[in-house]
PDB file of C-alpha atoms and ligand atoms in Angstrom:
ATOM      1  CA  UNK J   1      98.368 118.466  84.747  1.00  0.00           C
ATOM      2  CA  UNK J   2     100.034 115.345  85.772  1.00  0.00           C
ATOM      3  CA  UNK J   3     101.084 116.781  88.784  1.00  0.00           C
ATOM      4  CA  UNK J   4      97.823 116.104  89.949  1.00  0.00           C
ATOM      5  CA  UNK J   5      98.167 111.955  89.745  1.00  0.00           C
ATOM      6  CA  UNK J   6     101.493 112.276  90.921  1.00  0.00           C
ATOM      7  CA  UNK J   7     101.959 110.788  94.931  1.00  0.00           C
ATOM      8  CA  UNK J   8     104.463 112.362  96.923  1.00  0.00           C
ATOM      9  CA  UNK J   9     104.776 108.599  98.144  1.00  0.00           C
ATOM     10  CA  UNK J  10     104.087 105.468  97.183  1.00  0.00           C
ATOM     11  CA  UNK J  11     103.978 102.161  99.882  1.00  0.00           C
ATOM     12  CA  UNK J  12     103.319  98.598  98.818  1.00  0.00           C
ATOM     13  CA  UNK J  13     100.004  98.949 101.532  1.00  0.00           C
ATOM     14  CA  UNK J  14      98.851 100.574 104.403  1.00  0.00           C
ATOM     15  CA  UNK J  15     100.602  98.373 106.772  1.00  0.00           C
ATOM     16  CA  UNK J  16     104.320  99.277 105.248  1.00  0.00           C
ATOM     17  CA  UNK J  17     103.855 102.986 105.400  1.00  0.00           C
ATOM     18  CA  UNK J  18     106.743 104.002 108.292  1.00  0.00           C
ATOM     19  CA  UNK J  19     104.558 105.668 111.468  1.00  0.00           C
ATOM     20  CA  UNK J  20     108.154 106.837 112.119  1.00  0.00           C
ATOM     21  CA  UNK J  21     108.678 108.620 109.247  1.00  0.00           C
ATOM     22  CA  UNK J  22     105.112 110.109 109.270  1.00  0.00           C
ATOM     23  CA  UNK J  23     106.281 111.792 112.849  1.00  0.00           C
ATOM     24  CA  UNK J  24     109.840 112.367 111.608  1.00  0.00           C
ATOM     25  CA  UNK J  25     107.225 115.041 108.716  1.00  0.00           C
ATOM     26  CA  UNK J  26     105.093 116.207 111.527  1.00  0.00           C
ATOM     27  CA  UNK J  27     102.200 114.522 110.555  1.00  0.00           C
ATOM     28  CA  UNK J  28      99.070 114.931 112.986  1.00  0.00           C
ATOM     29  CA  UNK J  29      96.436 113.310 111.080  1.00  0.00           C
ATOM     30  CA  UNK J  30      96.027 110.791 108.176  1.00  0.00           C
ATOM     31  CA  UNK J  31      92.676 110.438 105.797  1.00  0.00           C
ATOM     32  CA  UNK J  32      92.458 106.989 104.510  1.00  0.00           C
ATOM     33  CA  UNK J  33      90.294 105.387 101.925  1.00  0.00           C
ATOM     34  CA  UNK J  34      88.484 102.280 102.648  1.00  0.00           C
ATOM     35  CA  UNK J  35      88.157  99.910  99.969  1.00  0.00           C
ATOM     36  CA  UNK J  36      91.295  98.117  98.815  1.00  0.00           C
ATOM     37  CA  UNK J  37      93.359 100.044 100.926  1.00  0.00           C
ATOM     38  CA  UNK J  38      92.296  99.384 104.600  1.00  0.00           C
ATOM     39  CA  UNK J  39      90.381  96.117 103.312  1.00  0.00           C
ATOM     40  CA  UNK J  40      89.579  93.767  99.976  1.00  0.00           C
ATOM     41  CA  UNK J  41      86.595  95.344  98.068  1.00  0.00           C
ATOM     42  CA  UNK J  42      83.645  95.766 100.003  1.00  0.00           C
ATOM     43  CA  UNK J  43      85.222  93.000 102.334  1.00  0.00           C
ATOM     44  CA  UNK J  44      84.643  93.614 106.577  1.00  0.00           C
ATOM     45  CA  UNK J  45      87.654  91.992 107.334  1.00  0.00           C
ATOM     46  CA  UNK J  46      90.561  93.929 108.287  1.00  0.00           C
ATOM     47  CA  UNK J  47      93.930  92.083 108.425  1.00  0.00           C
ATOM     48  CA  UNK J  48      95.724  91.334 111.665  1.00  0.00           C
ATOM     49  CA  UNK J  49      98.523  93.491 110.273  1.00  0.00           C
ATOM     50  CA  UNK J  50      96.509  96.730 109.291  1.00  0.00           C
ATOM     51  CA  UNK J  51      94.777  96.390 112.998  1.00  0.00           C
ATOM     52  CA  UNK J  52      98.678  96.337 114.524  1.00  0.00           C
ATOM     53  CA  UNK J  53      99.725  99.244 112.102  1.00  0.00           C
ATOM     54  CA  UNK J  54      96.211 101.368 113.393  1.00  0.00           C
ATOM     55  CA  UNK J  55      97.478 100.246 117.405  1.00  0.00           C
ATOM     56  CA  UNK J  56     101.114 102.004 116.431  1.00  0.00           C
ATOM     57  CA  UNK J  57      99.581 105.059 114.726  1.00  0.00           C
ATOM     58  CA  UNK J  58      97.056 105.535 117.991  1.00  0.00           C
ATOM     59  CA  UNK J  59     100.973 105.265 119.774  1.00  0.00           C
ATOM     60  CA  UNK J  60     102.017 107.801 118.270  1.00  0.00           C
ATOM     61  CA  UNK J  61      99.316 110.256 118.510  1.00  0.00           C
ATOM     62  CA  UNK J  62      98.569 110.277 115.137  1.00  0.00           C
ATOM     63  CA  UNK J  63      94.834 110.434 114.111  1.00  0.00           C
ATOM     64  CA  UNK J  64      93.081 108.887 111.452  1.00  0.00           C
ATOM     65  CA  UNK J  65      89.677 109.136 109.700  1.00  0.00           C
ATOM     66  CA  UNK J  66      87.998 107.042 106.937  1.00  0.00           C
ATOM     67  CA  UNK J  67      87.293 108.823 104.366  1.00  0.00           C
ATOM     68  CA  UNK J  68      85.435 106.672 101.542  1.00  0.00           C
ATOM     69  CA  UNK J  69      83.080 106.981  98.645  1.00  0.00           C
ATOM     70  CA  UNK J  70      81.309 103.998  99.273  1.00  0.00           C
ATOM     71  CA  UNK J  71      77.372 104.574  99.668  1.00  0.00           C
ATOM     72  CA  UNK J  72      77.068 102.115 102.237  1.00  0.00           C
ATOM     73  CA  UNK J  73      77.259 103.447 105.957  1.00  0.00           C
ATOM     74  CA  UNK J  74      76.902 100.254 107.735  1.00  0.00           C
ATOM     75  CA  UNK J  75      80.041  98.962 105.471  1.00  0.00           C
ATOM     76  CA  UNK J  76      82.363 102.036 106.109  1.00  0.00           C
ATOM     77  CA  UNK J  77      80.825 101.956 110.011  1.00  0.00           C
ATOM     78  CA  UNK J  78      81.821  98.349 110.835  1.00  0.00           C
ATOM     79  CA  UNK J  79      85.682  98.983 110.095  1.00  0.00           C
ATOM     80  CA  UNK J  80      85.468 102.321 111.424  1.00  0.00           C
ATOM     81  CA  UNK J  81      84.096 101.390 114.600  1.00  0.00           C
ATOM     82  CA  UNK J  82      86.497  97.901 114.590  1.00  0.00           C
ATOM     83  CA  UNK J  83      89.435 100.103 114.506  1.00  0.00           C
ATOM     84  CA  UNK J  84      88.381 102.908 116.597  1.00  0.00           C
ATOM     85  CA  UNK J  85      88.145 105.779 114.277  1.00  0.00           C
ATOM     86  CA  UNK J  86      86.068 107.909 113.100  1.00  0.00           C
ATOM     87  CA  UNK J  87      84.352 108.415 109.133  1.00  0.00           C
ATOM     88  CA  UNK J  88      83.267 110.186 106.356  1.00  0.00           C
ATOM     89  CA  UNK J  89      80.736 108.058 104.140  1.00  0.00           C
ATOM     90  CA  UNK J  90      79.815 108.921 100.426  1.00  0.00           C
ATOM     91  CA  UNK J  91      82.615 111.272 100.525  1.00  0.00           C
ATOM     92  CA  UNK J  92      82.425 112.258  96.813  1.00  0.00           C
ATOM     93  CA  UNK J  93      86.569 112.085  96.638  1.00  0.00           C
ATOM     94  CA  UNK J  94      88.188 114.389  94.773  1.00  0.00           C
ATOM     95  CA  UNK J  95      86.047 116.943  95.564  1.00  0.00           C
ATOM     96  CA  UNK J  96      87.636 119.294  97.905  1.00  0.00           C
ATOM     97  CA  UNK J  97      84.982 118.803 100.733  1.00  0.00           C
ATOM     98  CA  UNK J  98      85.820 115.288 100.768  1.00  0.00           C
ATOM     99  CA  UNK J  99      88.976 116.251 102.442  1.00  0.00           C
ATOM    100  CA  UNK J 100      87.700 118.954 103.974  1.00  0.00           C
ATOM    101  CA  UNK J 101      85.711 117.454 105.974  1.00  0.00           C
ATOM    102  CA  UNK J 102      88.344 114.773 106.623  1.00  0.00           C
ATOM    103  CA  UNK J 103      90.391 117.191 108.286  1.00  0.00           C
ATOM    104  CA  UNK J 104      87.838 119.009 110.312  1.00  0.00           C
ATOM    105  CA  UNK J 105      87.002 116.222 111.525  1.00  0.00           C
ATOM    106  CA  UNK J 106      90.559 115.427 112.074  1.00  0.00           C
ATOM    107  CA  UNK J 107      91.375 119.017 114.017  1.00  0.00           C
ATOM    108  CA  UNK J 108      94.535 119.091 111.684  1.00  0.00           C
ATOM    109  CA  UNK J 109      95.596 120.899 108.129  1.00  0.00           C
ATOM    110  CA  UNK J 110      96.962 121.125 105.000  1.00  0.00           C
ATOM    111  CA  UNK J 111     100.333 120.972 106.649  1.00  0.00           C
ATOM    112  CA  UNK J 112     100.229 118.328 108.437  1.00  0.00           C
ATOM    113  CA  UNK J 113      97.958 115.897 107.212  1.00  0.00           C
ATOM    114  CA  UNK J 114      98.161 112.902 104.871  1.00  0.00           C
ATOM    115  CA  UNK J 115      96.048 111.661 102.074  1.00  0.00           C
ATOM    116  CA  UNK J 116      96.321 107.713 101.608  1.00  0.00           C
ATOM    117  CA  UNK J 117      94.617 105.867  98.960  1.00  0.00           C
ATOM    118  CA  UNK J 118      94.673 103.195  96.362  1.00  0.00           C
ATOM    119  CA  UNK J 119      93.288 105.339  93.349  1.00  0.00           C
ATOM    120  CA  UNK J 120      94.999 107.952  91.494  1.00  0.00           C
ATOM    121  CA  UNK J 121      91.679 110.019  89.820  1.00  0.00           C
ATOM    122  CA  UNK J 122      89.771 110.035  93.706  1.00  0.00           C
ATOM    123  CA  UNK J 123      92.489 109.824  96.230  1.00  0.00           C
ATOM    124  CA  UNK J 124      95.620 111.431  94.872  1.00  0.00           C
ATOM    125  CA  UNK J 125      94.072 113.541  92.808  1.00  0.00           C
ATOM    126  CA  UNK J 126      91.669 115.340  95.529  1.00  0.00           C
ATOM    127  CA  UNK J 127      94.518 115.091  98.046  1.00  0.00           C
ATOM    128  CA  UNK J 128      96.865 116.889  95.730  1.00  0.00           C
ATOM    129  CA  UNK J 129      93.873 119.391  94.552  1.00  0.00           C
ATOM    130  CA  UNK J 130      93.716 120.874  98.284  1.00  0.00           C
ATOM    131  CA  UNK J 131      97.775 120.883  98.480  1.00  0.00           C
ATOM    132  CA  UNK J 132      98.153 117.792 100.785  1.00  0.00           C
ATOM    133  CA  UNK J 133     100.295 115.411 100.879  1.00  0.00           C
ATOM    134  CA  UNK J 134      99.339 112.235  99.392  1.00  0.00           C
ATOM    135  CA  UNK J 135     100.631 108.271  99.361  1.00  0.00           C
ATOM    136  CA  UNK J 136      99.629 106.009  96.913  1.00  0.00           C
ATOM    137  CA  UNK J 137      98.924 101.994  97.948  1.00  0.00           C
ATOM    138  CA  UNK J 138      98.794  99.048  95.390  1.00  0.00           C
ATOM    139  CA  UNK J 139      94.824  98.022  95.877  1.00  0.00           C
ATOM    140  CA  UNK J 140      94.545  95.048  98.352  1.00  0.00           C
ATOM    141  CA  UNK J 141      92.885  92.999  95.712  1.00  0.00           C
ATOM    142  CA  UNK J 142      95.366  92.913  93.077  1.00  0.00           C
ATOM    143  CA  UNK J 143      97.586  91.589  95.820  1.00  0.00           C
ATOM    144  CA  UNK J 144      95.641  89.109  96.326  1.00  0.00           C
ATOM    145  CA  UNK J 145      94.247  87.864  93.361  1.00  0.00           C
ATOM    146  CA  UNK J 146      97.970  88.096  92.060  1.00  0.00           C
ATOM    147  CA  UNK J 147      98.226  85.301  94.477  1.00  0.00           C
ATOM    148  CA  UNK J 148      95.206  83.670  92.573  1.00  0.00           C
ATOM    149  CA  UNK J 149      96.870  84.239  89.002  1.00  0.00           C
ATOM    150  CA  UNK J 150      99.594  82.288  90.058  1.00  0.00           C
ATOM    151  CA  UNK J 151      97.529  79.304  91.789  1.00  0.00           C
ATOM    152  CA  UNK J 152      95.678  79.261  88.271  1.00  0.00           C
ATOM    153  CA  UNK J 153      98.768  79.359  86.436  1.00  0.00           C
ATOM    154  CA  UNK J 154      99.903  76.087  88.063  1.00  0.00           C
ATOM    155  CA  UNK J 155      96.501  74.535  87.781  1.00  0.00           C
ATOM    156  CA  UNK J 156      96.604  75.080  83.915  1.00  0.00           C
ATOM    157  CA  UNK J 157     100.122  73.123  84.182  1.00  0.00           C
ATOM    158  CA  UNK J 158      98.551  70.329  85.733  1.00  0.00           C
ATOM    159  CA  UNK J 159      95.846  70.557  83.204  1.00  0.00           C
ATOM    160  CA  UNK J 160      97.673  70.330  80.235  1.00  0.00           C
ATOM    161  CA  UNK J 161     100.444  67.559  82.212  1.00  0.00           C
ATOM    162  CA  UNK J 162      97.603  65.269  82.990  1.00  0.00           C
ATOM    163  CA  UNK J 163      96.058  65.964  79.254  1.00  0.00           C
ATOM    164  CA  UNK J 164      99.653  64.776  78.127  1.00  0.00           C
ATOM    165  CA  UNK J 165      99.783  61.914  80.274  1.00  0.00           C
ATOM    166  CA  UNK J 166      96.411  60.493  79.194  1.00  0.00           C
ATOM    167  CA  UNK J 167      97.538  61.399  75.533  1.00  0.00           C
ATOM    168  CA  UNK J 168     100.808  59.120  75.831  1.00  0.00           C
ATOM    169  CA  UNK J 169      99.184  56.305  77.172  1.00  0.00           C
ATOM    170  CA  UNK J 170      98.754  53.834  74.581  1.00  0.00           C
ATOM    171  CA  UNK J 171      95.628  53.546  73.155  1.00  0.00           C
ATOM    172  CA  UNK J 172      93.000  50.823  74.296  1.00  0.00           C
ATOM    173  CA  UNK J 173      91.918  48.485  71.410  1.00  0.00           C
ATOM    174  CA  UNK J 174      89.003  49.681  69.975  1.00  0.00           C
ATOM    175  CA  UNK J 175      85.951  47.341  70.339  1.00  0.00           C
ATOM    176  CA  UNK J 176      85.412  45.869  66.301  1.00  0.00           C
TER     177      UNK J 176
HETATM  178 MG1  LIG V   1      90.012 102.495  97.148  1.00  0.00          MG
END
């Protein structure tokens, strides 16, 4: 049973997954979810270091397809296209013919491709379902926003400094 959330791997992101190490496996061909794994949540933007990371996978002749259950084609098709790789849209992940049609489209199998993904119950789980291998990212958005908790940490510090500071300051007289 929990065999089936378990990753074989698990990277910090996309980005600091080793390309080496993929070839060192004889990996051909990687399926990779979209949203907050290749970008932030429904964000376009993909980071200078995922597009250098996508340049050394093409290097090493490794292919790649999106495979996401977002709804939206024009979403999924902008970082597609931006990265030069083809996609599966509405891919109902983890059923099988999510990743089925992943690696048709990728020309590789079971052996020798990769499942990457940022959610245990759609990515690992239908990765590990069909007997692939399967890494597990930390979501681009926690990342981030962790970056966010801490700014708001600090700006509740000043909050409750400058509450002080106003506090200590002796009181004006009070009009009679
Ligand atoms: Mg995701």
């Amino acid at each position: 049973m929990f065999e089936l959330f378990t990753p074989t791997f698990q990277a910090n992101s996309l980005d600091s997954i080793s390309i080496e190490r993929l070839v060192q496996h004889g990996i051909h061909g990687l399926i990779i979810d979209l949203d907050n794994t290749m970008t932030p949540w429904n964000d376009l933007e993909v980071g200078p270091k995922v597009v250098a990371w996508f340049e050394k996978l093409q290097a090493a002749e490794i292919k790649a397809c999106v495979v996401s259950n977002n709804k939206k084609k024009q979403r999924v098709a902008v970082v597609a296209e931006r990265l030069g790789i083809p996609f599966v849209f509405r891919a109902t992940k983890p059923r099988r013919r999510a990743f089925r049609a992943g690696m048709e489209i990728l020309g590789t199998g079971k052996e020798d491709t990769v499942v990457i993904g940022d959610q245990l119950f759609t990515d690992i789980m239908g990765g590990n379902r069909l007997g692939l291998s399967t890494i597990l990212v930390l979501p681009i958005s926690e990342r981030e926003y962790f970056g966010t908790r801490v700014m708001r940490r600090v700006e509740r510090v000043m909050i409750w400094l400058m509450k002080r500071f106003a506090n200590a300051k002796p009181h004006s007289p009070k009009a009679h």
